[in-house]
CSV table of C-alpha atoms and ligand atoms in Angstrom, one decimal:
chain,number,residue,atom,x,y,z
A,1353,MET,CA,-77.0,22.5,-54.3
A,1354,SER,CA,-75.4,23.5,-57.5
A,1355,SER,CA,-75.1,20.7,-60.1
A,1356,SER,CA,-71.6,21.7,-61.0
A,1357,ARG,CA,-70.2,21.2,-57.5
A,1358,PRO,CA,-70.0,17.6,-56.3
A,1359,THR,CA,-71.9,17.1,-53.0
A,1360,TRP,CA,-69.9,16.7,-49.9
A,1361,VAL,CA,-71.2,15.2,-46.6
A,1362,ALA,CA,-69.0,14.4,-43.6
A,1363,GLY,CA,-69.7,12.7,-40.3
A,1364,ASN,CA,-67.8,14.3,-37.4
A,1365,TRP,CA,-67.8,11.6,-34.7
A,1366,LYS,CA,-66.2,13.9,-32.2
A,1367,MET,CA,-65.0,12.0,-29.1
A,1368,HIS,CA,-67.2,9.0,-29.7
A,1369,GLY,CA,-66.5,5.5,-30.9
A,1370,SER,CA,-65.0,2.1,-30.0
A,1371,LEU,CA,-63.4,-0.6,-32.2
A,1372,ALA,CA,-66.6,-2.7,-32.2
A,1373,GLY,CA,-69.0,0.2,-32.6
A,1374,ASN,CA,-67.0,1.8,-35.5
A,1375,ALA,CA,-66.9,-1.5,-37.4
A,1376,ALA,CA,-70.7,-1.9,-37.0
A,1377,LEU,CA,-71.4,1.7,-37.9
A,1378,VAL,CA,-69.2,1.8,-41.1
A,1379,ASP,CA,-70.6,-1.6,-42.2
A,1380,ALA,CA,-74.2,-0.4,-41.8
A,1381,ILE,CA,-73.5,2.9,-43.7
A,1382,GLN,CA,-71.7,1.1,-46.6
A,1383,LYS,CA,-74.7,-1.3,-47.0
A,1384,GLY,CA,-77.2,1.6,-47.2
A,1385,LEU,CA,-75.4,3.8,-49.8
A,1386,LYS,CA,-76.5,3.9,-53.4
A,1387,ALA,CA,-73.9,3.0,-56.0
A,1388,GLY,CA,-72.5,5.2,-58.7
A,1389,ILE,CA,-73.1,8.6,-57.2
A,1390,THR,CA,-70.7,11.5,-57.6
A,1391,GLY,CA,-69.6,13.4,-54.6
A,1392,GLU,CA,-67.9,12.5,-51.4
A,1393,ILE,CA,-68.8,11.1,-48.0
A,1394,VAL,CA,-66.1,11.6,-45.4
A,1395,LEU,CA,-65.9,10.0,-41.9
A,1396,CYS,CA,-63.9,12.1,-39.4
A,1397,ALA,CA,-62.9,9.6,-36.7
A,1398,PRO,CA,-60.9,10.2,-33.5
A,1399,PHE,CA,-57.1,9.9,-33.9
A,1400,PRO,CA,-56.7,6.4,-32.4
A,1401,TYR,CA,-59.3,4.9,-34.8
A,1402,LEU,CA,-57.9,6.4,-38.0
A,1403,ASP,CA,-56.0,3.2,-38.9
A,1404,GLN,CA,-59.1,1.0,-38.2
A,1405,VAL,CA,-61.5,3.2,-40.1
A,1406,SER,CA,-59.0,3.6,-43.0
A,1407,ARG,CA,-59.0,-0.2,-43.4
A,1408,LEU,CA,-62.8,-0.4,-43.0
A,1409,LEU,CA,-63.1,2.2,-45.8
A,1410,SER,CA,-60.8,0.6,-48.3
A,1411,GLY,CA,-62.6,0.0,-51.6
A,1412,SER,CA,-65.6,2.1,-50.4
A,1413,MET,CA,-66.8,5.3,-51.9
A,1414,MET,CA,-66.3,7.0,-48.5
A,1415,THR,CA,-63.0,8.7,-47.5
A,1416,LEU,CA,-61.3,9.3,-44.2
A,1417,GLY,CA,-60.9,12.6,-42.3
A,1418,ALA,CA,-59.5,13.7,-39.0
A,1419,GLN,CA,-60.9,16.2,-36.6
A,1420,ASP,CA,-57.9,18.4,-35.8
A,1421,VAL,CA,-54.2,18.8,-36.8
A,1422,SER,CA,-51.1,20.5,-35.4
A,1423,GLN,CA,-49.9,23.6,-37.1
A,1424,ASP,CA,-46.4,22.3,-36.7
A,1425,ALA,CA,-44.7,19.7,-38.8
A,1426,ALA,CA,-42.8,17.9,-36.0
A,1427,GLY,CA,-41.0,18.5,-32.7
A,1428,ALA,CA,-41.6,18.8,-29.0
A,1429,PHE,CA,-45.4,19.2,-29.0
A,1430,THR,CA,-46.6,16.5,-26.6
A,1431,GLY,CA,-50.0,15.2,-27.5
A,1432,ASP,CA,-50.2,16.9,-30.9
A,1433,VAL,CA,-50.6,15.1,-34.3
A,1434,SER,CA,-49.0,16.4,-37.5
A,1435,ALA,CA,-50.6,16.6,-40.9
A,1436,ALA,CA,-48.0,14.2,-42.3
A,1437,MET,CA,-49.0,11.6,-39.7
A,1438,LEU,CA,-52.7,12.0,-40.7
A,1439,ALA,CA,-51.7,11.5,-44.4
A,1440,ASP,CA,-49.7,8.4,-43.4
A,1441,PHE,CA,-52.9,6.9,-42.0
A,1442,GLY,CA,-54.9,7.6,-45.2
A,1443,CYS,CA,-56.7,10.8,-44.2
A,1444,ARG,CA,-57.8,12.9,-47.1
A,1445,TYR,CA,-59.5,15.6,-45.1
A,1446,VAL,CA,-59.0,17.3,-41.7
A,1447,LEU,CA,-61.3,19.7,-39.9
A,1448,VAL,CA,-59.6,22.9,-38.8
A,1449,GLY,CA,-61.2,25.5,-36.5
A,1450,HIS,CA,-64.2,23.5,-35.3
A,1451,SER,CA,-66.0,25.7,-32.8
A,1452,GLU,CA,-65.3,23.2,-30.0
A,1453,ARG,CA,-61.5,23.6,-30.7
A,1454,ARG,CA,-61.9,27.4,-30.8
A,1455,ARG,CA,-63.9,27.5,-27.6
A,1456,LEU,CA,-62.4,24.7,-25.5
A,1457,HIS,CA,-58.8,24.9,-26.7
A,1458,GLY,CA,-58.5,28.6,-27.3
A,1459,GLU,CA,-57.7,28.3,-31.0
A,1460,THR,CA,-57.5,31.7,-32.5
A,1461,ASP,CA,-58.2,32.7,-36.2
A,1462,GLU,CA,-54.4,32.8,-36.7
A,1463,LYS,CA,-53.8,29.4,-35.2
A,1464,VAL,CA,-56.6,27.9,-37.3
A,1465,ALA,CA,-55.1,29.5,-40.4
A,1466,GLU,CA,-51.7,27.9,-39.6
A,1467,LYS,CA,-53.4,24.6,-39.2
A,1468,PHE,CA,-55.1,25.1,-42.6
A,1469,GLY,CA,-51.7,25.7,-44.1
A,1470,ALA,CA,-50.1,22.7,-42.4
A,1471,ALA,CA,-52.8,20.5,-43.8
A,1472,LEU,CA,-52.3,21.8,-47.3
A,1473,SER,CA,-48.6,21.3,-47.1
A,1474,ALA,CA,-49.0,17.6,-46.3
A,1475,GLY,CA,-51.4,17.1,-49.2
A,1476,LEU,CA,-54.5,17.0,-47.0
A,1477,ARG,CA,-57.7,19.0,-47.8
A,1478,PRO,CA,-58.6,21.3,-44.9
A,1479,VAL,CA,-62.2,21.8,-43.9
A,1480,LEU,CA,-62.3,25.3,-42.5
A,1481,CYS,CA,-65.1,25.5,-39.9
A,1482,LEU,CA,-66.4,28.9,-39.0
A,1483,GLY,CA,-69.5,30.4,-37.5
A,1484,GLU,CA,-70.9,32.9,-35.0
A,1485,THR,CA,-72.1,32.5,-31.5
A,1486,LEU,CA,-75.7,33.2,-30.5
A,1487,ALA,CA,-74.6,36.5,-28.8
A,1488,GLU,CA,-72.8,37.5,-32.0
A,1489,ARG,CA,-75.9,36.8,-34.1
A,1490,LYS,CA,-78.2,38.7,-31.8
A,1491,ALA,CA,-75.8,41.6,-31.9
A,1492,GLY,CA,-76.0,41.6,-35.7
A,1493,GLN,CA,-72.4,40.5,-36.1
A,1494,THR,CA,-72.8,37.3,-38.0
A,1495,GLU,CA,-71.3,38.7,-41.3
A,1496,LYS,CA,-68.5,40.4,-39.5
A,1497,ILE,CA,-67.4,37.3,-37.6
A,1498,VAL,CA,-67.5,34.8,-40.5
A,1499,ILE,CA,-65.7,37.2,-42.8
A,1500,ARG,CA,-63.0,37.7,-40.1
A,1501,GLN,CA,-62.6,34.0,-39.7
A,1502,LEU,CA,-62.4,33.5,-43.5
A,1503,GLU,CA,-60.1,36.4,-44.1
A,1504,ALA,CA,-57.6,35.0,-41.6
A,1505,VAL,CA,-57.0,32.2,-44.1
A,1506,LEU,CA,-57.5,34.1,-47.3
A,1507,THR,CA,-55.0,36.7,-46.4
A,1508,LEU,CA,-52.3,34.2,-45.5
A,1509,TYR,CA,-52.8,31.7,-48.4
A,1510,GLY,CA,-54.9,33.4,-51.0
A,1511,ALA,CA,-58.0,32.1,-52.9
A,1512,ALA,CA,-55.9,29.4,-54.6
A,1513,ALA,CA,-55.6,27.6,-51.3
A,1514,PHE,CA,-59.4,27.0,-51.5
A,1515,GLN,CA,-59.1,24.9,-54.6
A,1516,ASN,CA,-58.3,22.0,-52.3
A,1517,ALA,CA,-60.4,22.9,-49.3
A,1518,VAL,CA,-64.0,22.9,-48.0
A,1519,LEU,CA,-65.7,25.6,-46.1
A,1520,ALA,CA,-68.1,24.6,-43.3
A,1521,TYR,CA,-70.4,27.2,-42.0
A,1522,GLU,CA,-71.4,26.0,-38.5
A,1523,PRO,CA,-73.3,28.6,-36.4
A,1524,VAL,CA,-72.1,27.8,-32.8
A,1525,TRP,CA,-75.7,28.1,-31.5
A,1526,ALA,CA,-76.8,25.3,-33.8
A,1527,ILE,CA,-74.1,22.8,-32.9
A,1528,GLY,CA,-75.5,19.9,-30.8
A,1529,THR,CA,-78.5,22.0,-29.7
A,1530,GLY,CA,-81.2,20.8,-32.0
A,1531,ARG,CA,-81.7,24.4,-33.1
A,1532,VAL,CA,-80.9,24.4,-36.8
A,1533,ALA,CA,-80.4,27.5,-38.9
A,1534,THR,CA,-83.3,28.0,-41.4
A,1535,PRO,CA,-82.3,27.2,-45.0
A,1536,GLU,CA,-82.6,31.0,-45.7
A,1537,GLU,CA,-80.4,32.0,-42.8
A,1538,ALA,CA,-77.7,29.4,-43.8
A,1539,GLU,CA,-78.0,30.3,-47.5
A,1540,ALA,CA,-77.4,34.0,-46.8
A,1541,VAL,CA,-74.1,33.2,-45.0
A,1542,HIS,CA,-73.0,30.7,-47.6
A,1543,ARG,CA,-73.6,33.2,-50.4
A,1544,LEU,CA,-71.7,35.9,-48.5
A,1545,LEU,CA,-68.7,33.5,-48.0
A,1546,ARG,CA,-68.7,32.6,-51.7
A,1547,GLU,CA,-68.9,36.2,-52.8
A,1548,ARG,CA,-66.0,37.0,-50.6
A,1549,VAL,CA,-63.8,34.3,-52.1
A,1550,ALA,CA,-65.1,35.4,-55.6
A,1551,MET,CA,-63.7,38.9,-55.0
A,1552,LYS,CA,-60.2,37.2,-55.1
A,1553,ASP,CA,-60.9,34.5,-57.7
A,1554,SER,CA,-64.4,33.9,-59.2
A,1555,SER,CA,-63.6,30.5,-60.7
A,1556,ILE,CA,-62.3,29.0,-57.4
A,1557,ALA,CA,-65.3,30.5,-55.6
A,1558,ALA,CA,-67.7,28.9,-58.1
A,1559,GLU,CA,-66.1,25.4,-57.5
A,1560,LEU,CA,-65.7,25.8,-53.7
A,1561,ARG,CA,-67.8,23.4,-51.6
A,1562,ILE,CA,-69.5,25.3,-48.8
A,1563,VAL,CA,-71.3,22.9,-46.4
A,1564,TYR,CA,-73.6,23.6,-43.5
A,1565,GLY,CA,-73.2,22.1,-40.0
A,1566,GLY,CA,-75.3,22.4,-36.8
A,1567,SER,CA,-78.1,20.0,-35.9
A,1568,VAL,CA,-78.5,18.7,-39.4
A,1569,LYS,CA,-81.0,15.8,-39.2
A,1570,ALA,CA,-83.0,13.7,-41.7
A,1571,ASP,CA,-86.0,16.0,-41.5
A,1572,ASN,CA,-84.2,19.2,-42.3
A,1573,ALA,CA,-81.3,18.1,-44.5
A,1574,SER,CA,-83.2,18.2,-47.8
A,1575,PHE,CA,-84.4,21.8,-47.2
A,1576,LEU,CA,-80.9,22.9,-46.4
A,1577,PHE,CA,-79.3,21.0,-49.3
A,1578,ALA,CA,-81.8,22.5,-51.7
A,1579,GLN,CA,-80.3,26.0,-51.3
A,1580,PRO,CA,-78.1,27.0,-54.3
A,1581,ASN,CA,-75.0,27.7,-52.1
A,1582,ILE,CA,-75.2,24.8,-49.7
A,1583,ASP,CA,-73.2,21.9,-51.1
A,1584,GLY,CA,-73.6,19.4,-48.4
A,1585,GLY,CA,-73.2,19.0,-44.6
A,1586,LEU,CA,-71.0,18.4,-41.7
A,1587,ILE,CA,-72.9,16.1,-39.4
A,1588,GLY,CA,-72.2,15.6,-35.7
A,1589,GLY,CA,-74.7,13.8,-33.6
A,1590,ALA,CA,-76.7,12.3,-36.5
A,1591,SER,CA,-73.5,10.7,-37.9
A,1592,LEU,CA,-73.3,8.3,-35.0
A,1593,GLU,CA,-76.4,6.3,-36.0
A,1594,ALA,CA,-76.2,4.6,-39.4
A,1595,LYS,CA,-80.0,5.1,-40.0
A,1596,ASP,CA,-79.8,8.8,-39.3
A,1597,PHE,CA,-76.6,9.4,-41.3
A,1598,LEU,CA,-77.9,7.4,-44.2
A,1599,ALA,CA,-81.1,9.4,-44.3
A,1600,ILE,CA,-79.0,12.6,-44.5
A,1601,CYS,CA,-76.8,11.0,-47.2
A,1602,HIS,CA,-79.9,10.1,-49.2
A,1603,ALA,CA,-81.2,13.7,-48.9
A,1604,ALA,CA,-77.9,14.6,-50.5
A,1605,ASN,CA,-78.6,12.1,-53.2
A,1606,PHE,CA,-76.1,9.5,-52.1
B,547,LIG,P1,-74.2,18.5,-34.7
B,547,LIG,O1,-72.6,18.8,-34.8
B,547,LIG,O2,-74.6,17.9,-36.0
B,547,LIG,O3,-74.3,17.5,-33.6
B,547,LIG,O4,-74.9,19.7,-34.4
B,547,LIG,C1,-72.1,19.4,-35.9
B,547,LIG,C2,-70.6,19.6,-35.8
B,547,LIG,O5,-70.2,19.9,-34.7
B,547,LIG,O6,-69.8,19.4,-36.7
């Protein structure tokens, strides 16, 4: 982790939660965090719980995020949720292009880029998720894939758009599998992504938070976070247990 970039750790609850469970989880996390730390901890709750979690987080050092957003501002899009709606409910961040959205909902690079833009327009900070599949890694295509996913956004919005965004490198083969990228494997991709943004704007690249996701746990977090280009984590499974999430937050010095 670079000292100049504030650390960023988010919990991605995916489709988990209940009113009672969320209240207990947030309460336990709040109680376990140190005071006076710089950086951000974000909880990405399912849509129906945004209002509840927003209230639970009031006065806390943690902030609220959502897991997806529509690329459209309003209209006949049954089931979709706009960026302005998320902002109304106190969201500061929204994930775009999570591999589960790309794979299960057919989201293309272009659609993800539009979602990124929609989030920015509403004053939200998009968290652009990208990463290769196992087959792509085995075929030596990791760099090509992540650059393609990044370029889809860079081309449309330029490097300036990353001033208010976070990049999350999440190798698909590491998500929910217990198979984590080694710190060196992750660092190599993070460095590549930062260099690519730097080709357009070196000062924005230097400040950009690039976080790692995919089977981050208490026992591997500190090794990952020790890498110079890894600025925090996007945590799925381990964000659902206060003890596990707190151990990761502590590894990030929260
Ligand atoms: P995981 O999920 O930590 O359970 O691997 C990460 C994610 O999907 O963001």
